Structures are given as C-alpha cells and as structure tokens.
Amino acid sequence: MQLYLPIADLPVNIFLVLAMGAAVGFVSGMFGIGGGFLMTPLLIFIGITPAVAVASVASHIAASSFSGALSYWRRRAIDPALASVLLCGGVTGTALGVWTFTQLRALGQLDLMIALSYVVLLTTVGSLMFSEGLRALMRTRRGAVPPRRTHNWIHGLPLKMRFKRSKIYLSVIPIVIVGIVIGFIGAIMGIGGGFILIPIMIYVLRVPTSTVIGTSMVLTLVTMLFATMLHAVTNHLVDAVLALILMVGGVTGAQFGARAGQKIRGEQLRLLLGLLILSVGIRFAIELVIRPEDLFTIRELGVNG
C-alpha cells in the first residue's frame, strides 16, 4: 500500500515504514536510546532526503522515548534532579544545533555533512562500545573481578550537587556540558544521543546503571520534542505524515523492547548495542564509497526542494 509523503515528496510503502518504526522502537526500548542513529539512515536508504529524515525522525524518537521513559518512571529508575540538570544543557544545545542545521542547509552542505558525521561517529562509538562489551563479557565468563572504578578530575570540579536517586555527589558543570553536546548532535543528525550519553554517564560521570537508561530517555524525550518544533518552524522540513507513521510503530515496539532489555545482562546489552552501531556506520560508509553519486543527487534534492 503506497502513501504519498507531502514534505518528502515521494510515495512510500506504509507497511514498510510502520515495520521500520516498530523495529527501531524495539531497539530503543531495549537499549534505552532514541534509535535515531538507526532510523535516520534507514529513511535515507529508502530515498528520503537527509534533511527531511533528520527533521521528521526527531518526533519518532520523542514518541519512543516517552513510551520507554514512562516504563522506567513506574519502576523509579529515573533521577529527576540529574535529568533536570542535563536538560539545562540539552535545550541550549538543541537550539544551537538547529541554528547550525539551518546555516549548513543554506550553504548546500547539510546532506554531505550528515552522511560524513554518521560514518565517523557511528564507527568510532560502535567500535569502542563493542570492544568494551566484549572485554566485559570475557571477564564475566572467566569469573574475573571487574576493575574498580576510581574518581577522576571531573569529580573535583566545583558547584557540586547531590543526586539522591543516583546516590552521587557531582559538579553540575560536566553534566550541563554533556547535555549541550548531546542536544547539538541530536538536532543536526536526527539522533537522540543515548548511545553516546549512556557510556559517558556510566564511565565518566560514574552514574549507577540503575538510573542511567531512564534518565537518558527523559533527556532524549525533551530535546527531540524541542528539535521537532524548531525544525518545523524554522526549516519547514518535518513531514507530519511520515512522523505519525513512525510514531505509531515506535511506541508499540518500545514497550516490547523495554521488557526484552530487562532479561538481558548488562555486558551483553553493551556488546549488542556496540555491534549494531558499528554495523550502521559501516553500511553508511559503504554507501558513500560504492554509490557516491546517489548522495550528491539526494543532496541536490535536499537543497532545491
């Protein structure tokens, strides 16, 4: 069944898009991430321009994150204070990201920048997460004791605040900076940033894993809602029909993913997530190498459309 997308200006199979939304929603709920790093490339691969894909996927990420965040809130696995501080930076970073997005589009460099950013970011983060998850899994099988986490220089910064739910005492400075970076990247690339935020919170800020995923989803929910509104008002690139289909599939898939994630051990989740991110990055790199002419065709459509 074909459905015409007015902003994307092309017909798509509605069942294919629904299935994509459900699959990415499942991944979102399982790993506690927005899923945009997967959805945006999938939309680009089926012919939707990168600019429209980024702007429209933000709403899908928000819907999936809302569904997952609600599940974690009921289990008291969200730190409201930590989420509030992250949002102070996240909203600022999102606004800055949408402004940069608009400037790059005006210069005709947006689509190429999105493609290159995906290749670099996903292959780097995916490789690091996969190798760390593999080491953790091997330590577990050998029965080795995991290395003790020690405080770093970040924990010596001023303006400290006590986060009772996470049971940590930490400066708000690095938390706000992390929020700004995640918001900025999310607005430009159409990703929630959870696959970057979660490792930073666990390994750098030393936030307990019990509150990391739920808190990450709150940041993703608010920043992606904000990004959707800004993209709709400033760039007029949000395809409401596409966003609605993706949201329906995403909300449904996220509920099943959240349940599945509770049955998988932490190191296995990190290994699977790293492998998934790395695979998408490699796939994007192959597209750039094998079919670069398609990218420039898409780029021209995105600029002229």
mmCIF file of N, CA and C in Angstrom, residues 88-104 110 176-177 179-189 223 226-227 230-231 234-235:
data_model
loop_
_atom_site.group_PDB
_atom_site.id
_atom_site.type_symbol
_atom_site.label_atom_id
_atom_site.label_comp_id
_atom_site.label_asym_id
_atom_site.label_seq_id
_atom_site.Cartn_x
_atom_site.Cartn_y
_atom_site.Cartn_z
ATOM 1 N N CYS A 88 19.045 21.380 31.193
ATOM 2 C CA CYS A 88 19.508 22.767 31.103
ATOM 3 C C CYS A 88 20.492 22.913 29.943
ATOM 4 N N GLY A 89 21.394 21.949 29.806
ATOM 5 C CA GLY A 89 22.331 21.967 28.689
ATOM 6 C C GLY A 89 21.706 21.452 27.414
ATOM 7 N N GLY A 90 20.833 20.446 27.521
ATOM 8 C CA GLY A 90 20.251 19.822 26.341
ATOM 9 C C GLY A 90 19.414 20.763 25.509
ATOM 10 N N VAL A 91 18.591 21.576 26.148
ATOM 11 C CA VAL A 91 17.749 22.531 25.426
ATOM 12 C C VAL A 91 18.607 23.577 24.720
ATOM 13 N N THR A 92 19.656 24.053 25.402
ATOM 14 C CA THR A 92 20.571 25.034 24.788
ATOM 15 C C THR A 92 21.280 24.431 23.582
ATOM 16 N N GLY A 93 21.791 23.209 23.737
ATOM 17 C CA GLY A 93 22.481 22.545 22.638
ATOM 18 C C GLY A 93 21.571 22.278 21.453
ATOM 19 N N THR A 94 20.317 21.945 21.726
ATOM 20 C CA THR A 94 19.359 21.691 20.646
ATOM 21 C C THR A 94 19.109 22.952 19.827
ATOM 22 N N ALA A 95 18.910 24.077 20.518
ATOM 23 C CA ALA A 95 18.693 25.343 19.818
ATOM 24 C C ALA A 95 19.897 25.705 18.955
ATOM 25 N N LEU A 96 21.087 25.517 19.491
ATOM 26 C CA LEU A 96 22.311 25.795 18.737
ATOM 27 C C LEU A 96 22.446 24.845 17.548
ATOM 28 N N GLY A 97 22.069 23.590 17.738
ATOM 29 C CA GLY A 97 22.149 22.605 16.671
ATOM 30 C C GLY A 97 21.208 22.911 15.523
ATOM 31 N N VAL A 98 19.971 23.319 15.833
ATOM 32 C CA VAL A 98 19.008 23.660 14.775
ATOM 33 C C VAL A 98 19.493 24.884 14.006
ATOM 34 N N TRP A 99 20.089 25.860 14.703
ATOM 35 C CA TRP A 99 20.631 27.036 14.017
ATOM 36 C C TRP A 99 21.752 26.631 13.059
ATOM 37 N N THR A 100 22.648 25.746 13.509
ATOM 38 C CA THR A 100 23.736 25.260 12.660
ATOM 39 C C THR A 100 23.179 24.476 11.471
ATOM 40 N N PHE A 101 22.169 23.649 11.726
ATOM 41 C CA PHE A 101 21.481 22.886 10.683
ATOM 42 C C PHE A 101 20.978 23.821 9.585
ATOM 43 N N THR A 102 20.343 24.910 9.987
ATOM 44 C CA THR A 102 19.795 25.881 9.035
ATOM 45 C C THR A 102 20.898 26.545 8.217
ATOM 46 N N GLN A 103 22.003 26.881 8.878
ATOM 47 C CA GLN A 103 23.114 27.525 8.170
ATOM 48 C C GLN A 103 23.758 26.584 7.156
ATOM 49 N N LEU A 104 23.964 25.336 7.537
ATOM 50 C CA LEU A 104 24.560 24.357 6.621
ATOM 51 C C LEU A 104 23.656 24.102 5.422
ATOM 52 N N LEU A 110 24.556 20.567 3.916
ATOM 53 C CA LEU A 110 23.922 19.834 5.006
ATOM 54 C C LEU A 110 23.938 18.324 4.818
ATOM 55 N N VAL A 176 26.004 19.666 32.555
ATOM 56 C CA VAL A 176 25.440 20.639 31.621
ATOM 57 C C VAL A 176 26.154 20.574 30.269
ATOM 58 N N ILE A 177 27.484 20.437 30.305
ATOM 59 C CA ILE A 177 28.260 20.360 29.056
ATOM 60 C C ILE A 177 27.854 19.134 28.249
ATOM 61 N N GLY A 179 24.979 17.657 28.335
ATOM 62 C CA GLY A 179 23.654 17.942 27.794
ATOM 63 C C GLY A 179 23.715 18.803 26.544
ATOM 64 N N ILE A 180 24.585 19.817 26.552
ATOM 65 C CA ILE A 180 24.739 20.695 25.387
ATOM 66 C C ILE A 180 25.223 19.895 24.172
ATOM 67 N N VAL A 181 26.231 19.054 24.378
ATOM 68 C CA VAL A 181 26.789 18.263 23.272
ATOM 69 C C VAL A 181 25.747 17.313 22.697
ATOM 70 N N ILE A 182 25.010 16.622 23.572
ATOM 71 C CA ILE A 182 24.008 15.660 23.114
ATOM 72 C C ILE A 182 22.889 16.377 22.359
ATOM 73 N N GLY A 183 22.440 17.514 22.876
ATOM 74 C CA GLY A 183 21.394 18.272 22.206
ATOM 75 C C GLY A 183 21.827 18.776 20.845
ATOM 76 N N PHE A 184 23.067 19.251 20.756
ATOM 77 C CA PHE A 184 23.604 19.775 19.495
ATOM 78 C C PHE A 184 23.693 18.676 18.439
ATOM 79 N N ILE A 185 24.285 17.544 18.811
ATOM 80 C CA ILE A 185 24.425 16.433 17.874
ATOM 81 C C ILE A 185 23.062 15.916 17.435
ATOM 82 N N GLY A 186 22.136 15.804 18.386
ATOM 83 C CA GLY A 186 20.816 15.292 18.071
ATOM 84 C C GLY A 186 20.066 16.152 17.067
ATOM 85 N N ALA A 187 20.182 17.473 17.193
ATOM 86 C CA ALA A 187 19.463 18.374 16.298
ATOM 87 C C ALA A 187 20.013 18.323 14.883
ATOM 88 N N ILE A 188 21.310 18.116 14.733
ATOM 89 C CA ILE A 188 21.930 18.095 13.405
ATOM 90 C C ILE A 188 21.797 16.740 12.726
ATOM 91 N N MET A 189 21.940 15.662 13.506
ATOM 92 C CA MET A 189 21.984 14.327 12.918
ATOM 93 C C MET A 189 20.685 13.540 13.059
ATOM 94 N N THR A 223 14.542 16.978 24.465
ATOM 95 C CA THR A 223 15.346 17.615 23.420
ATOM 96 C C THR A 223 14.789 17.319 22.025
ATOM 97 N N PHE A 226 11.688 19.416 21.420
ATOM 98 C CA PHE A 226 12.125 20.785 21.152
ATOM 99 C C PHE A 226 12.696 20.905 19.743
ATOM 100 N N ALA A 227 13.494 19.911 19.340
ATOM 101 C CA ALA A 227 14.082 19.921 17.999
ATOM 102 C C ALA A 227 13.000 19.831 16.929
ATOM 103 N N LEU A 230 11.363 23.268 16.577
ATOM 104 C CA LEU A 230 12.254 24.237 15.940
ATOM 105 C C LEU A 230 12.421 23.940 14.451
ATOM 106 N N HIS A 231 12.573 22.657 14.101
ATOM 107 C CA HIS A 231 12.711 22.289 12.686
ATOM 108 C C HIS A 231 11.440 22.632 11.903
ATOM 109 N N THR A 234 11.357 26.714 11.745
ATOM 110 C CA THR A 234 12.438 27.411 11.037
ATOM 111 C C THR A 234 12.739 26.832 9.658
ATOM 112 N N ASN A 235 12.696 25.504 9.513
ATOM 113 C CA ASN A 235 13.106 24.876 8.257
ATOM 114 C C ASN A 235 11.957 24.271 7.457
#
